[in-house]
């Protein structure tokens, strides 16, 4: 019986610890707006951390998206894309969609939209 009680206590403690870790993690938002052929944010500098990208389509194209890569990598090759930065679904005119959480470490990244044919813009993480 003691082993059962101890086992239940350990499972409960593990679940509570995991919930506290999630609550302690601060998730920040990076908002990006696309217009015809470009992002309105031409360059960004942020601190290390966990982010969600919100992408708004302001009459840019019928549908837009977001690709994030490490600087120096080939953006045409999907294996170089940071998949969690993809928006949950294509962003239609006048809508905003969000990515999953993305943990960014120090370095330089590039972001662009292949559907709206934007240039690659720079995201610096300090």
Backbone as numpy.savetxt, mean C-alpha at the origin, in Angstrom:
# Nx Ny Nz CAx CAy CAz Cx Cy Cz
-6.64 -31.79 34.50 -7.46 -30.59 34.50 -6.59 -29.33 34.50
-5.49 -29.38 35.28 -4.60 -28.22 35.32 -4.01 -27.96 33.94
-3.66 -29.04 33.22 -3.10 -28.87 31.87 -4.11 -28.23 30.93
-5.39 -28.60 31.06 -6.42 -28.02 30.22 -6.58 -26.53 30.50
-6.61 -26.17 31.78 -6.75 -24.77 32.16 -5.53 -23.98 31.68
-4.35 -24.55 31.85 -3.13 -23.91 31.40 -3.15 -23.72 29.89
-3.58 -24.73 29.16 -3.67 -24.66 27.71 -4.62 -23.57 27.26
-5.80 -23.48 27.89 -6.77 -22.44 27.55 -6.18 -21.06 27.85
-5.50 -20.93 28.98 -4.88 -19.65 29.34 -3.84 -19.24 28.31
-3.00 -20.18 27.88 -1.95 -19.87 26.91 -2.55 -19.45 25.56
-3.60 -20.12 25.12 -4.25 -19.75 23.86 -4.84 -18.35 23.98
-5.54 -18.08 25.06 -6.14 -16.76 25.27 -5.07 -15.68 25.32
-3.98 -15.94 26.02 -2.90 -14.97 26.13 -2.30 -14.67 24.75
-2.11 -15.71 23.94 -1.56 -15.54 22.60 -2.48 -14.68 21.74
-3.77 -14.94 21.80 -4.73 -14.16 21.02 -4.75 -12.70 21.45
-4.73 -12.46 22.75 -4.74 -11.09 23.27 -3.46 -10.37 22.87
-2.33 -11.04 22.95 -1.05 -10.43 22.58 -1.05 -10.04 21.11
-1.57 -10.91 20.25 -1.64 -10.60 18.82 -2.52 -9.41 18.55
-3.64 -9.30 19.25 -4.55 -8.17 19.08 -3.89 -6.87 19.53
-3.15 -6.93 20.64 -2.46 -5.74 21.12 -1.39 -5.30 20.14
-0.66 -6.26 19.54 0.36 -5.91 18.55 -0.27 -5.19 17.38
-1.42 -5.67 16.90 -2.09 -5.01 15.79 -2.53 -3.61 16.16
-3.03 -3.43 17.38 -3.49 -2.12 17.82 -2.31 -1.16 17.96
-1.15 -1.66 18.33 0.02 -0.82 18.52 0.62 -0.38 17.18
0.44 -1.19 16.13 0.99 -0.86 14.82 0.21 0.30 14.23
0.90 1.33 13.90 0.26 2.52 13.34 0.29 2.42 11.82
-0.87 2.40 11.22 -0.96 2.35 9.77 -1.31 3.75 9.27
-0.48 4.28 8.39 -0.69 5.61 7.84 -1.26 5.49 6.43
-1.79 6.57 5.93 -2.39 6.57 4.60 -1.62 7.51 3.67
-1.39 7.04 2.46 -0.84 7.87 1.39 -1.95 8.02 0.36
-2.40 9.25 0.15 -3.47 9.51 -0.81 -2.88 10.01 -2.12
-3.27 9.35 -3.20 -2.80 9.71 -4.53 -3.99 9.99 -5.43
-3.88 11.02 -6.24 -4.95 11.36 -7.18 -4.41 11.27 -8.60
-5.18 10.62 -9.47 -4.81 10.55 -10.87 -5.75 11.40 -11.71
-5.14 12.20 -12.59 -5.88 12.94 -13.60 -5.37 12.41 -14.94
-5.81 12.95 -16.01 -5.43 12.43 -17.32 -3.91 12.40 -17.51
-3.36 11.21 -17.59 -1.94 11.03 -17.88 -0.97 11.27 -16.75
-1.46 11.56 -15.55 -0.51 11.85 -14.47 -1.12 11.69 -13.08
-0.23 11.54 -12.11 -0.59 11.67 -10.71 -0.43 13.14 -10.35
-1.28 13.67 -9.49 -1.09 15.06 -9.08 0.07 15.17 -8.09
0.40 14.10 -7.39 1.55 14.07 -6.48 2.76 13.57 -7.28
3.68 14.46 -7.56 4.83 14.13 -8.43 5.97 13.44 -7.69
6.06 13.62 -6.40 7.09 12.99 -5.59 6.63 13.01 -4.14
7.02 11.99 -3.41 6.64 11.89 -1.99 7.85 11.49 -1.17
7.91 12.00 0.05 8.90 11.56 1.02 8.15 11.23 2.30
8.35 10.01 2.79 7.67 9.54 4.00 8.69 8.85 4.91
8.29 8.59 6.13 9.16 7.85 7.05 8.85 6.37 6.94
9.78 5.56 7.44 9.55 4.11 7.44 8.26 3.80 8.17
7.57 2.81 7.71 6.35 2.43 8.40 5.42 1.63 7.51
4.22 1.43 8.02 3.21 0.67 7.31 2.17 1.64 6.77
1.85 1.48 5.51 0.96 2.41 4.81 -0.13 1.68 4.04
-1.22 2.40 3.82 -2.25 2.01 2.88 -2.30 3.11 1.84
-2.34 2.74 0.57 -2.44 3.71 -0.51 -3.90 3.88 -0.90
-4.39 5.12 -0.92 -5.72 5.45 -1.44 -5.51 6.13 -2.78
-6.12 5.59 -3.81 -5.97 6.14 -5.16 -7.33 6.63 -5.64
-7.37 7.90 -6.05 -8.59 8.52 -6.55 -8.45 8.76 -8.05
-9.50 8.43 -8.79 -9.55 8.63 -10.23 -10.39 9.89 -10.51
-9.70 10.97 -10.87 -10.38 12.23 -11.21 -10.36 12.40 -12.72
-11.28 11.70 -13.37 -11.40 11.73 -14.84 -10.09 11.42 -15.55
-9.32 10.48 -14.99 -8.04 10.13 -15.57 -8.21 9.17 -16.76
-8.98 8.14 -16.55 -9.23 7.09 -17.53 -10.43 6.31 -16.99
-11.06 5.48 -17.81 -12.20 4.72 -17.29 -11.86 3.93 -16.01
-10.65 3.37 -15.97 -10.18 2.66 -14.79 -8.69 2.90 -14.63
-8.26 3.10 -13.39 -6.84 3.28 -13.10 -6.43 2.36 -11.96
-5.12 2.28 -11.75 -4.59 1.45 -10.68 -3.31 2.06 -10.14
-2.53 1.24 -9.46 -1.27 1.69 -8.87 -0.28 0.54 -8.90
0.92 0.85 -9.36 2.03 -0.10 -9.28 3.13 0.58 -8.48
3.70 -0.15 -7.53 4.82 0.32 -6.71 5.96 -0.67 -6.88
7.15 -0.14 -7.17 8.34 -0.99 -7.32 9.50 -0.33 -6.58
10.53 -1.11 -6.31 11.77 -0.54 -5.79 12.46 0.16 -6.96
13.05 1.32 -6.70 13.76 2.06 -7.75 14.83 1.17 -8.37
14.96 1.27 -9.68 15.96 0.48 -10.39 15.44 -0.83 -10.93
14.25 -1.23 -10.51 13.65 -2.47 -11.01 12.79 -2.17 -12.22
12.58 -3.17 -13.05 11.77 -3.03 -14.26 10.29 -3.08 -13.90
9.59 -1.98 -14.09 8.18 -1.90 -13.75 7.29 -2.69 -14.68
7.79 -3.05 -15.85 6.99 -3.84 -16.79 6.89 -5.30 -16.37
7.81 -5.73 -15.53 7.84 -7.12 -15.06 7.06 -7.21 -13.75
5.93 -7.90 -13.78 5.03 -7.98 -12.61 5.71 -8.59 -11.38
6.75 -9.39 -11.57 7.42 -9.98 -10.40 8.13 -8.92 -9.56
8.38 -7.74 -10.15 9.01 -6.64 -9.42 8.01 -5.76 -8.69
6.73 -5.95 -8.96 5.70 -5.13 -8.32 5.55 -5.51 -6.86
5.29 -4.54 -6.01 4.96 -4.80 -4.61 3.44 -5.00 -4.59
3.03 -6.26 -4.61 1.63 -6.63 -4.85 0.66 -6.04 -3.83
1.08 -5.89 -2.58 0.16 -5.33 -1.58 -0.19 -3.87 -1.86
0.58 -3.21 -2.72 0.28 -1.82 -3.06 -0.79 -1.72 -4.14
-1.11 -2.83 -4.80 -2.20 -2.80 -5.77 -3.48 -2.40 -5.06
-4.32 -1.60 -5.71 -5.62 -1.27 -5.13 -6.50 -2.52 -5.18
-7.49 -2.57 -4.28 -8.33 -3.76 -4.14 -9.12 -4.07 -5.41
-9.43 -3.04 -6.17 -10.07 -3.21 -7.48 -9.75 -1.98 -8.32
-9.93 -2.10 -9.61 -9.66 -0.97 -10.49 -10.48 0.23 -10.04
-9.87 1.42 -10.14 -10.52 2.64 -9.66 -11.25 3.29 -10.83
-12.56 3.36 -10.72 -13.39 3.94 -11.77 -13.47 5.47 -11.60
-13.95 6.16 -12.67 -14.12 7.63 -12.62 -14.79 8.07 -11.33
-14.21 9.04 -10.65 -14.81 9.62 -9.46 -14.73 8.78 -8.20
-14.08 7.62 -8.28 -14.01 6.71 -7.13 -12.62 6.72 -6.51
-12.55 6.18 -5.30 -11.29 5.98 -4.59 -11.24 4.54 -4.12
-10.12 3.89 -4.31 -9.91 2.52 -3.83 -8.63 2.48 -3.03
-8.51 1.46 -2.17 -7.36 1.35 -1.27 -6.57 0.07 -1.53
-5.30 0.13 -1.16 -4.43 -1.05 -1.23 -4.52 -1.81 0.10
-3.82 -2.91 0.15 -3.59 -3.59 1.43 -2.51 -2.81 2.16
-2.17 -3.24 3.36 -1.09 -2.61 4.11 0.25 -2.96 3.47
1.10 -1.95 3.34 2.43 -2.11 2.75 3.45 -1.57 3.74
4.40 -2.38 4.13 5.47 -1.92 5.02 6.62 -1.42 4.16
6.94 -0.15 4.31 8.00 0.49 3.53 9.23 0.68 4.41
10.36 0.22 3.91 11.63 0.41 4.60 12.42 1.48 3.86
13.49 1.97 4.50 14.29 3.04 3.91 14.72 2.67 2.50
14.59 3.65 1.62 14.99 3.43 0.24 14.17 4.28 -0.70
14.35 4.04 -1.98 13.63 4.79 -3.01 12.76 3.82 -3.79
11.55 4.24 -4.03 10.57 3.45 -4.77 10.05 4.29 -5.93
9.41 3.64 -6.87 8.74 4.31 -7.98 7.28 3.88 -7.98
6.39 4.82 -8.30 4.96 4.48 -8.43 4.44 5.03 -9.74
3.50 4.30 -10.33 2.95 4.69 -11.62 1.66 3.92 -11.88
0.97 4.32 -12.93 -0.24 3.62 -13.37 -0.04 3.19 -14.82
-0.03 1.89 -15.08 0.13 1.43 -16.46 -1.12 1.63 -17.32
-2.27 1.80 -16.69 -3.52 1.95 -17.44 -3.74 3.40 -17.88
-3.29 4.34 -17.06 -3.40 5.77 -17.35 -2.12 6.27 -18.00
-1.16 5.36 -18.17 0.14 5.66 -18.81 0.85 6.85 -18.18
0.95 6.83 -16.84 1.65 7.91 -16.15 3.16 7.65 -16.19
3.94 8.71 -16.00 5.37 8.50 -15.80 5.59 7.77 -14.47
6.82 7.37 -14.20 7.16 6.80 -12.90 7.59 7.93 -11.98
6.92 8.03 -10.85 7.20 9.06 -9.86 7.99 8.47 -8.70
8.66 9.32 -7.94 9.56 8.87 -6.87 8.90 8.97 -5.50
9.05 7.89 -4.75 8.64 7.82 -3.34 9.89 7.50 -2.54
10.32 8.42 -1.70 11.51 8.23 -0.88 11.06 7.90 0.55
11.65 6.85 1.10 11.36 6.47 2.49 12.63 6.72 3.28
12.50 7.62 4.30 13.67 7.99 5.13 13.65 7.25 6.45
